Coordinates of C-alpha atoms in Angstrom, one line a residue:
Chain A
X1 CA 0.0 0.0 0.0
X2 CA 1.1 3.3 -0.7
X3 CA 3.0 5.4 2.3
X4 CA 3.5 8.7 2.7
X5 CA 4.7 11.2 5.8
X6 CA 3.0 14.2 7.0
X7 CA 4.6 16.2 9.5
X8 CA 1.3 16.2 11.7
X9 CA 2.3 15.7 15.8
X10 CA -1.0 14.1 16.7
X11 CA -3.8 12.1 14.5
X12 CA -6.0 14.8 13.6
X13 CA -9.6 14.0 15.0
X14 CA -11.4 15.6 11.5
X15 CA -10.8 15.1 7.8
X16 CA -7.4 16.3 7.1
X17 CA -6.8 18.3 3.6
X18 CA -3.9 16.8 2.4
X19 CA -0.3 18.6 1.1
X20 CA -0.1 19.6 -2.4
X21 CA 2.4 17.0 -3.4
X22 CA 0.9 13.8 -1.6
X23 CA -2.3 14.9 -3.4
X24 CA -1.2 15.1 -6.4
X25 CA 0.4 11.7 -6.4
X26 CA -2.5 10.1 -4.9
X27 CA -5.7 11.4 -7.5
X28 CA -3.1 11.8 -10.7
X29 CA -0.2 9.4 -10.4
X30 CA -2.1 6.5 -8.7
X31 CA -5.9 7.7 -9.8
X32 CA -6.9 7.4 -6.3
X33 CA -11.1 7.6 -5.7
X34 CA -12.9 8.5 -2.8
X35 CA -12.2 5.8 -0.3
X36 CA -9.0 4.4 -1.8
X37 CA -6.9 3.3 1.3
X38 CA -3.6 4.4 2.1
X39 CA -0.6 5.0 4.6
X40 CA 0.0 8.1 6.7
X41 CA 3.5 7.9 8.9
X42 CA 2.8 11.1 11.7
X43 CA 5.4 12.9 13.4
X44 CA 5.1 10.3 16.0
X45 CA 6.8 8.0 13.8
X46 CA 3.6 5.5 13.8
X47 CA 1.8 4.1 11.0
X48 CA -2.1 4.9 10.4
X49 CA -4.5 4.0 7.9
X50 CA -6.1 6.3 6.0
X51 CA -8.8 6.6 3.0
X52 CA -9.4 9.5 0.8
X53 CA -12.8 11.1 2.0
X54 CA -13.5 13.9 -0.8
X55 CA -11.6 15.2 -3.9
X56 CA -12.6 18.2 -5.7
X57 CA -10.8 20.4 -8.1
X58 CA -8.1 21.9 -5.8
X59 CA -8.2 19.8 -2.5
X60 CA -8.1 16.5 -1.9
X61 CA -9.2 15.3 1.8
X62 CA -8.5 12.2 3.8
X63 CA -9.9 10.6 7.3
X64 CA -7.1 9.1 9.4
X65 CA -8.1 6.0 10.9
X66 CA -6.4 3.4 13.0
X67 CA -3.0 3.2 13.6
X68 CA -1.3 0.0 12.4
X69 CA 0.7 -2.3 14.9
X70 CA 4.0 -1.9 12.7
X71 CA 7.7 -1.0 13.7
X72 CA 10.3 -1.3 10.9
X73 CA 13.1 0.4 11.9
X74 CA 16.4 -0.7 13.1
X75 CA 16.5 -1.4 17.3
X76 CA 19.6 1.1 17.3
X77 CA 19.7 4.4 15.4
X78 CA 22.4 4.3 13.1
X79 CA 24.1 7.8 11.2
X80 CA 25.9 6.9 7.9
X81 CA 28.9 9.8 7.4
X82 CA 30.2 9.4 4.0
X83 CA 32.8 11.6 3.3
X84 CA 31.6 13.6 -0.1
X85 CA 31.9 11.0 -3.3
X86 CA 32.1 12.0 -7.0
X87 CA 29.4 12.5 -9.2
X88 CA 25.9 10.8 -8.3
X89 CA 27.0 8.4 -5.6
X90 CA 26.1 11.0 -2.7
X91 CA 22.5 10.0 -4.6
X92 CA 23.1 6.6 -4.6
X93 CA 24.2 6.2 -0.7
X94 CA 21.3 8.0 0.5
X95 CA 18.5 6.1 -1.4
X96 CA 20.1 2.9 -0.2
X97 CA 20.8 3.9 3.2
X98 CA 17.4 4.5 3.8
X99 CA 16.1 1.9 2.5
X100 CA 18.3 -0.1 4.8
X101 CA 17.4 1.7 7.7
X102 CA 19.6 4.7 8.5
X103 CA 18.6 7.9 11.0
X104 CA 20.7 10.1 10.1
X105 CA 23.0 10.5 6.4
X106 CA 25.9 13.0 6.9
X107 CA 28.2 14.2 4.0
X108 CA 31.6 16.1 4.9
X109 CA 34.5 17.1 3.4
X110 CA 37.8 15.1 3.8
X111 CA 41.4 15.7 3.5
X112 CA 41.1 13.6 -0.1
X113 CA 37.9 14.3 -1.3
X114 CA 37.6 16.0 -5.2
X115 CA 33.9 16.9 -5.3
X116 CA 33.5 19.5 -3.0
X117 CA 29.8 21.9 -2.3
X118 CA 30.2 25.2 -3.1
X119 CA 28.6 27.2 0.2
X120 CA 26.0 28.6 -2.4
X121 CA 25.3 25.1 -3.7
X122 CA 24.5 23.5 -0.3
X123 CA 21.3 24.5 0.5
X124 CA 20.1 23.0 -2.9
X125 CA 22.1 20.0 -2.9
X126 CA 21.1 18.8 0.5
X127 CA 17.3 19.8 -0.4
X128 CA 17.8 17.3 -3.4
X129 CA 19.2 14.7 -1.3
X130 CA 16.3 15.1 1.7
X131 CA 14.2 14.5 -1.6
X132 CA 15.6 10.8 -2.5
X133 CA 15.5 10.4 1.1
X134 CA 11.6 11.0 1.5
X135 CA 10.9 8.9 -1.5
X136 CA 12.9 5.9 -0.5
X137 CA 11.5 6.3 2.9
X138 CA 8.2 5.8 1.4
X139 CA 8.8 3.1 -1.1
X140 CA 10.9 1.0 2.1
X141 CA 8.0 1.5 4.1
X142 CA 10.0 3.1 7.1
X143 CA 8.8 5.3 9.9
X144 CA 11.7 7.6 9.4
X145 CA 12.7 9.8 6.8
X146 CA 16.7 10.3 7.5
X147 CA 17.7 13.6 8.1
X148 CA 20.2 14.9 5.4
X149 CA 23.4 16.8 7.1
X150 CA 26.3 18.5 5.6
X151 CA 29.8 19.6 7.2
X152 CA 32.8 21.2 5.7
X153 CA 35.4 19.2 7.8
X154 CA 35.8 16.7 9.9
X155 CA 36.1 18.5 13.1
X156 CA 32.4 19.8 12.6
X157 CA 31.1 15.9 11.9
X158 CA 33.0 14.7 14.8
X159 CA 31.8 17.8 17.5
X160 CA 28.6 17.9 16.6
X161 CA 27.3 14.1 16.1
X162 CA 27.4 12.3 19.2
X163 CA 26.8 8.8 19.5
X164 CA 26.8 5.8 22.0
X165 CA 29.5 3.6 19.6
X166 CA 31.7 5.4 17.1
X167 CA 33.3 3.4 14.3
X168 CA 35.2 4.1 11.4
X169 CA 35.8 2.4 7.9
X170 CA 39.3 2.1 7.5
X171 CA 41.0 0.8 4.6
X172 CA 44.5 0.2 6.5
X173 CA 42.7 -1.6 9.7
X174 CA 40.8 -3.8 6.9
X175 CA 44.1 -5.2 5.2
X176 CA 46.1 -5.1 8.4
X177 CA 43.0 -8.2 9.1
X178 CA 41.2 -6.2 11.7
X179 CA 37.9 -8.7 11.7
X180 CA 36.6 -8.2 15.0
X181 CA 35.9 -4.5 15.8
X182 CA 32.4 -4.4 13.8
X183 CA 30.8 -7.3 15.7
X184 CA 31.9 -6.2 19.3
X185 CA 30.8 -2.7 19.0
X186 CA 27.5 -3.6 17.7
X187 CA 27.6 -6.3 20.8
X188 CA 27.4 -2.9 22.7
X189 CA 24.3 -1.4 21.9
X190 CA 21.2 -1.9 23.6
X191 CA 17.7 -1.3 21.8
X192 CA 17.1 2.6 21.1
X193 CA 20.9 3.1 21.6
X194 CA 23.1 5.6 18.7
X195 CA 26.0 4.4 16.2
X196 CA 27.9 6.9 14.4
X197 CA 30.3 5.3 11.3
X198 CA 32.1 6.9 9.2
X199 CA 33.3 6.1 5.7
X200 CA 36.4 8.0 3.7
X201 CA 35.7 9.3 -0.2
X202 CA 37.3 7.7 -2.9
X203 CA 40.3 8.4 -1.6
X204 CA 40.2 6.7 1.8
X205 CA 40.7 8.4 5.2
X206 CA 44.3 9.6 6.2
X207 CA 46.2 8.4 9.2
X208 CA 46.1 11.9 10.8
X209 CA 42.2 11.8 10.0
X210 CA 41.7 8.6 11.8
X211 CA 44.2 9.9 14.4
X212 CA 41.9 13.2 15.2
X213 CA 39.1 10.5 15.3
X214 CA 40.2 8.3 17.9
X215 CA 40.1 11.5 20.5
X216 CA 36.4 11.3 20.0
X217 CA 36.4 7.5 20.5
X218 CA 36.3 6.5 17.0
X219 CA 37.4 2.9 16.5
X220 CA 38.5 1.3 13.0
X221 CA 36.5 -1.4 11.9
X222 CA 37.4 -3.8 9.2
X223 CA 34.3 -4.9 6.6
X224 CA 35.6 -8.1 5.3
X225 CA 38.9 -8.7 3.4
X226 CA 37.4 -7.4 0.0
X227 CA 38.2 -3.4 -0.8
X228 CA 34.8 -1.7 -0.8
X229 CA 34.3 1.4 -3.2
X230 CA 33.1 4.6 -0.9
X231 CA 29.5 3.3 -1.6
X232 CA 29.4 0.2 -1.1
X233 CA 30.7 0.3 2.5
X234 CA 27.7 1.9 4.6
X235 CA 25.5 -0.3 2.8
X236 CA 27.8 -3.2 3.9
X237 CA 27.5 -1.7 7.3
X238 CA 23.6 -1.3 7.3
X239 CA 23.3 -4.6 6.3
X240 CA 25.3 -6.4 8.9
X241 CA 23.3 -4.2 11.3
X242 CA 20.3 -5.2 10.5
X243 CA 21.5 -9.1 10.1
X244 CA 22.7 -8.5 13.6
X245 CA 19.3 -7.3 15.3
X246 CA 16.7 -8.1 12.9
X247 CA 17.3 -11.9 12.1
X248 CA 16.3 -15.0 14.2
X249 CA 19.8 -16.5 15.4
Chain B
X1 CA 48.6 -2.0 -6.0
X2 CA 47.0 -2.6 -9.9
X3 CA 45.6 -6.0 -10.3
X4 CA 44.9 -8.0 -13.5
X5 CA 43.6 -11.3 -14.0
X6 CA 45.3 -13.5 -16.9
X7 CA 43.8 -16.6 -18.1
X8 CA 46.9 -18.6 -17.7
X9 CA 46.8 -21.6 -15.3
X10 CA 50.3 -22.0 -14.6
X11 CA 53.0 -19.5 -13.6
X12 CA 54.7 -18.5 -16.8
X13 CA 58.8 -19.3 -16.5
X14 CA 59.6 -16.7 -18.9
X15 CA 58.8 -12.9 -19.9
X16 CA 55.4 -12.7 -21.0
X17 CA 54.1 -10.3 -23.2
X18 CA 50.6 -8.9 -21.3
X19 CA 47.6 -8.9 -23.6
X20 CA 46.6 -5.9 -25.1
X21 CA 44.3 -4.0 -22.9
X22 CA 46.2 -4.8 -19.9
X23 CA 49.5 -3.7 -21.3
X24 CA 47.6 -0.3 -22.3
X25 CA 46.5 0.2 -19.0
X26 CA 49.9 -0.1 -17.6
X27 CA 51.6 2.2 -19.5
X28 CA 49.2 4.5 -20.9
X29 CA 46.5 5.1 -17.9
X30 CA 49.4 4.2 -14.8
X31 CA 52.1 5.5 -17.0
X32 CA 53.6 2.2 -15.5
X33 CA 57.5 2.1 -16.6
X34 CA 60.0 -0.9 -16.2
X35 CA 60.4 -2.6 -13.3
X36 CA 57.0 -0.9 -12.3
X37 CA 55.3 -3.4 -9.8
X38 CA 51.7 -5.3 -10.2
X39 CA 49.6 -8.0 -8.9
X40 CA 48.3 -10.6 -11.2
X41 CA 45.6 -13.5 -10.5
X42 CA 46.1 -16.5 -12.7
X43 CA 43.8 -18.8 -13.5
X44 CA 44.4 -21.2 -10.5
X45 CA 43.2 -18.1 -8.4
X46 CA 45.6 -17.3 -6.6
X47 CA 47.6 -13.8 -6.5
X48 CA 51.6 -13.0 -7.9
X49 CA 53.4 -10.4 -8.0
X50 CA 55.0 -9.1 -11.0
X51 CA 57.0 -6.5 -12.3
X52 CA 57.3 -4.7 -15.5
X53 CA 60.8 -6.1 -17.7
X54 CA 60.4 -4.2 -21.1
X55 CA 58.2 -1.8 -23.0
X56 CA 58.7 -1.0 -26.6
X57 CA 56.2 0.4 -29.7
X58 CA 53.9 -2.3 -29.5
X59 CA 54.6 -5.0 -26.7
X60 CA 54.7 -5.1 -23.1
X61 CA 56.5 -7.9 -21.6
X62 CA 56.6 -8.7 -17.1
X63 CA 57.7 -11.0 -15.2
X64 CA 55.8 -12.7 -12.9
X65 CA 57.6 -12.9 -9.5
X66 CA 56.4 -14.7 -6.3
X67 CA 52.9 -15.7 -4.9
X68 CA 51.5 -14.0 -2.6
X69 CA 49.9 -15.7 0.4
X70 CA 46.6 -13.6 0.6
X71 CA 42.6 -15.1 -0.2
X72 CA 39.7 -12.6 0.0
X73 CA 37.7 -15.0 -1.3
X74 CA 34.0 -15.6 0.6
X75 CA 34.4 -19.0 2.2
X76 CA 31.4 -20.2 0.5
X77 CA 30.9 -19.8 -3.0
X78 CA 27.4 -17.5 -3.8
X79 CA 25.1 -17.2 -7.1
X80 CA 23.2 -14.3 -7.3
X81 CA 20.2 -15.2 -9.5
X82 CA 18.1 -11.7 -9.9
X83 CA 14.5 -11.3 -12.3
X84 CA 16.1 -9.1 -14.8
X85 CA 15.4 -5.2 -13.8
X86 CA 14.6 -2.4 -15.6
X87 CA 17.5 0.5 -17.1
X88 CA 20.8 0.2 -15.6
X89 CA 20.6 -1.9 -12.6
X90 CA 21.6 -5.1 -13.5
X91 CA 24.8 -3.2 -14.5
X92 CA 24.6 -1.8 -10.6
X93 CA 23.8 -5.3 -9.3
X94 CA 26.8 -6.8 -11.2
X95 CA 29.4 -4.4 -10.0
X96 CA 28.3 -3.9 -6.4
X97 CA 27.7 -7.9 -6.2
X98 CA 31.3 -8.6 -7.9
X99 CA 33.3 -6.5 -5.0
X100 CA 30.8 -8.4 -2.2
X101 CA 31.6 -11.6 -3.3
X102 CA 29.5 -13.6 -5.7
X103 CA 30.6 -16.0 -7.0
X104 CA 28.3 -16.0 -10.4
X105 CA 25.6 -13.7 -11.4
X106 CA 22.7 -14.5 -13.1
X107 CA 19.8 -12.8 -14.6
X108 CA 16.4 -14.7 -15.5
X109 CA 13.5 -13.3 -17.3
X110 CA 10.4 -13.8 -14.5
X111 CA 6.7 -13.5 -14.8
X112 CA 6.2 -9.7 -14.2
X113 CA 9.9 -8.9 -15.6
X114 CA 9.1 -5.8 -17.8
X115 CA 12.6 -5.9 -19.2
X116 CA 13.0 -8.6 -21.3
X117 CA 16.6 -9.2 -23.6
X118 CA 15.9 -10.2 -27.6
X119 CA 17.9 -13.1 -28.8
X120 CA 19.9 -10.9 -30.8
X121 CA 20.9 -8.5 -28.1
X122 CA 22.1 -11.1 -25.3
X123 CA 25.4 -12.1 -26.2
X124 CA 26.2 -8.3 -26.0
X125 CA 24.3 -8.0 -23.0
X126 CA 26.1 -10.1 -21.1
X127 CA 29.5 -9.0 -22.3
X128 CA 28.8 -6.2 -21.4
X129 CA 28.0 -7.2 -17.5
X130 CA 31.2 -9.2 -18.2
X131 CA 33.8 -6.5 -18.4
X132 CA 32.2 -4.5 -15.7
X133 CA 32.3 -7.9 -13.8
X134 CA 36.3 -7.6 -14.4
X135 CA 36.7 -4.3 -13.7
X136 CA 35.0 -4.7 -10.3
X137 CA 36.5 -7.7 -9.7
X138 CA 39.8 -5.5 -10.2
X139 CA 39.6 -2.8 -8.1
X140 CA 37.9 -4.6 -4.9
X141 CA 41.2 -7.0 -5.8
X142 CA 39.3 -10.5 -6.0
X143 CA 40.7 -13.6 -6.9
X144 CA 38.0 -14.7 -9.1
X145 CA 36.1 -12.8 -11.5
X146 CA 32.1 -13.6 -11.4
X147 CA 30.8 -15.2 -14.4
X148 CA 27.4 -13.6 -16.0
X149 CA 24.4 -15.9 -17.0
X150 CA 21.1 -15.3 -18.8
X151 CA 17.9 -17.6 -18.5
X152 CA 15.1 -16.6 -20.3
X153 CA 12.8 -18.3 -18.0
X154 CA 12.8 -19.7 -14.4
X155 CA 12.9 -23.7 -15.1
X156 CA 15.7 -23.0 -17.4
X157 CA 17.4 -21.4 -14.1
X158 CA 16.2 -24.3 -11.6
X159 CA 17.7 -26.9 -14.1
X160 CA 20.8 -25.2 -14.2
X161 CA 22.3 -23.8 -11.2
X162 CA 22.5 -26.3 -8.8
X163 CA 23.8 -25.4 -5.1
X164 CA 23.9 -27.3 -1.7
X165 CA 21.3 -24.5 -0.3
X166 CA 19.1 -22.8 -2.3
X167 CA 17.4 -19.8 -1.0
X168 CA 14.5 -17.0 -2.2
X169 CA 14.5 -13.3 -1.2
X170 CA 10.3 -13.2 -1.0
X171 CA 8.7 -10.5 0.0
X172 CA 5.6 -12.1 0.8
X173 CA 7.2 -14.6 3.5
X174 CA 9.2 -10.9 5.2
X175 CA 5.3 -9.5 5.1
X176 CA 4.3 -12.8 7.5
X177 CA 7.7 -11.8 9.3
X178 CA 9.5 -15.1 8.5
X179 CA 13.1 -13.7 10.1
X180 CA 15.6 -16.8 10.7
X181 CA 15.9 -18.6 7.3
X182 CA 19.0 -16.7 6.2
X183 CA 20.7 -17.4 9.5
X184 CA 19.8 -21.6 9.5
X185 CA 20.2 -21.1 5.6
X186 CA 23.8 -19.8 6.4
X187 CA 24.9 -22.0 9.2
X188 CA 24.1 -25.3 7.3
X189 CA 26.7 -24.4 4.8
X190 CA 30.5 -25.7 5.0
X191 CA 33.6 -24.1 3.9
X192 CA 33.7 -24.8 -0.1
X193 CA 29.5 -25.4 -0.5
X194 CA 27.6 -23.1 -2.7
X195 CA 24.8 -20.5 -2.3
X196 CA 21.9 -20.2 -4.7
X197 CA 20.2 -17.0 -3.5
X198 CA 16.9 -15.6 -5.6
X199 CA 15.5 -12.3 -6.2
X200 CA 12.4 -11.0 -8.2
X201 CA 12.3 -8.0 -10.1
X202 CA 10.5 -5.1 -9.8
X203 CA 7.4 -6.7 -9.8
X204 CA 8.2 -9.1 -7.1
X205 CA 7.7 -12.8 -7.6
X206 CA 4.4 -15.0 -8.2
X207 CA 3.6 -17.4 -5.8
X208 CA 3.2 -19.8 -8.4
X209 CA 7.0 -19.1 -9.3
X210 CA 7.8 -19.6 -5.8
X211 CA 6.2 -22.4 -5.7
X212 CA 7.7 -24.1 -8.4
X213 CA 11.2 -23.1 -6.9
X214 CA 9.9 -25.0 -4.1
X215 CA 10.0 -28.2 -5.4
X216 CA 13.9 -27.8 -6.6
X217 CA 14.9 -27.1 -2.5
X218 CA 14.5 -23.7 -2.6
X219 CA 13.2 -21.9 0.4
X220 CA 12.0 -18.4 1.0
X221 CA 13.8 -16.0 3.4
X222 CA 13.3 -12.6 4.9
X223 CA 15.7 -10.1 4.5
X224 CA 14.4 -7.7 7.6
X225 CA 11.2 -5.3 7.9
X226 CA 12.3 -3.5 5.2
X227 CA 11.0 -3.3 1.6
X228 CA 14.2 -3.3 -0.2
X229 CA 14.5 -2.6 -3.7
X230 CA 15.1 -5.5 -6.6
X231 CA 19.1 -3.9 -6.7
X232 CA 19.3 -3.8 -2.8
X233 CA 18.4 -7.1 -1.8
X234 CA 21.6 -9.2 -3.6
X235 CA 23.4 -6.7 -1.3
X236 CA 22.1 -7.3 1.8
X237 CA 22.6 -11.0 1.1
X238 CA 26.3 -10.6 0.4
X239 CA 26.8 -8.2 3.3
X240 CA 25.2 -10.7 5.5
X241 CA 26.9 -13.7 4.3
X242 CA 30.4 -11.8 4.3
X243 CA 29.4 -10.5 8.3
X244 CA 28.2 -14.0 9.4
X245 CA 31.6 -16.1 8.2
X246 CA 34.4 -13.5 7.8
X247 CA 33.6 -11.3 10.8
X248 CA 35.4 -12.8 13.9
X249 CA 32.4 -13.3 16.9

């Protein structure tokens, strides 16, 4: 069934005119009628049923009605900080992220990164990004829709997201055969608890970048004995996560 | 350092010339000089180094020094059998799925596949996947480079790829919250054994196509309360499969 979020605290007791956008998705992209049954995510994160009550030539107005006994997201809240790839793949990482369950997805600047975002560009970039992020929140059926962040250096990233476990992705840990770091910190974490990991550009992380991390408690974490693309990695990450909680041992 | 993969199977006592493309590579892309070093997987799998002996107008000649004693190989061997998907991602799936692991990739026409390859265009099709196959398999420095297969239709793929575990990615059986397949899927398999995991394509799978999987051993697992996308799901399977046997516990 179709999702969508509305940023509505409480279930609204009367028939609800909805946004211009969800609207227009419902009666033109998926011909919705009067009564056609959808899914409403509130700010409270919970998922309600809802059915269209009314459509005329400008509004289009729904009833709320219960909300569904449904969680889907990840036991621990997890922030993917990428430093910034090339081309599309800032795209790519948050569409998949969210689908696999991230909170938070955080782009910043490295020592080694080439794509960089102009200060007059960031506003529009990150709005394009929370975009992919609200759609693929939608399709995935999550609760959430991550929140989009941008920082200029490391130092930012590192004072300003706090977390319970810090890890980071490091290339040189990984073919030094460090195999153990990734399961024992998420061995730490108990339900509703915060992970922070980091992953370098294309150019990997320096030493003197994973230095400065490790004064904020940032341990390196191997991801296998295969080299990862920048990508590739937090969806690695995300996945074990979710292998880790989710699954029936 | 570079990797290459050359289809000899046994160390070459002698200079040998490098095929074309890789000898381009080397001096034209890496401006790669004599003497300059590189890694080299023959065909028995397993990694040498070697070194650059002479350049001249048209051939490039190395030697190839001593094996090295490394395997990032997945301890089981994994297909990755995906309903063909629409535009570009079975070029996504192949690349992401090469540096995770797999072992062999195949696409199969299913049911509600809208995508659908003509006779005439498969042989480049799958060349195509090929070389970004080796290419992948390249920079994440495998030892094995996955090898691309087309079915046109389900049977064809049940009659074909046999595996000790067989497993299917249904969305329907994550709906009734079926959560510990993958794990007893995983944990019956020994060192060596082989993986058949399944995935629909956009349009998910039948239940009659399940069905008939059924009867060839193959058993429907969740993959979390996620809907993940047709490209996402192979990815969650190799990121799980590399977390559960290369991670140390």
């Amino acid at each position: 069934m179709q999702r969508y979020f509305l940023s509505q605290v409480n279930k609204p007791t009367e028939d609800l005119e909805l946004p211009k956008d969800i609207a227009h998705h419902l009666t033109t992209v998926l011909r919705a009628e009067v009564n056609t049954k959808f899914e409403i995510v509130l700010a409270d994160e919970q998922v309600y049923l809802a059915h269209v009550t009314r459509i005329d030539d400008v509004h289009t107005f729904a009833q709320i009605d219960q909300q569904l006994d449904v969680n889907v997201e990840l036991p621990v809240k997890v922030t993917i900080a990428s430093g910034l790839p090339k081309g599309d793949k800032a795209e790519l990482i948050t569409q998949k992220a969210t689908e696999l369950g991230a909170t938070r997805i955080v782009f910043f600047d490295t020592e080694r990164s080439v794509a960089k975002w102009a200060p007059a560009k960031q506003a529009r970039k990150i709005e394009r990004l929370q975009k992919i992020a609200s759609g693929a929140a939608e399709q995935s059926h999550r609760q959430v829709i991550p929140e989009i962040v941008y920082y200029n250096n490391l130092k930012q990233l590192l004072e300003n997201e706090s977390a319970d476990v810090k890890i980071v992705a490091w290339e040189e840990s990984a073919k030094q055969g460090e195999q153990a770091q990734l399961v024992q910190s998420l061995e730490q974490l108990a339900t509703g608890q915060t992970l922070l990991t980091i992953f370098g550009s294309e150019g990997g992380l320096s030493e003197a970048e994973v230095e400065i991390m490790s004064q904020y408690q940032v341990v390196p974490a191997g991801l296998g004995p295969r080299i990862l693309r920048t990508e590739t990695a937090p969806l690695y990450v995300l996945s074990a996560i979710s292998y880790h909680f989710e699954l029936e041992k």
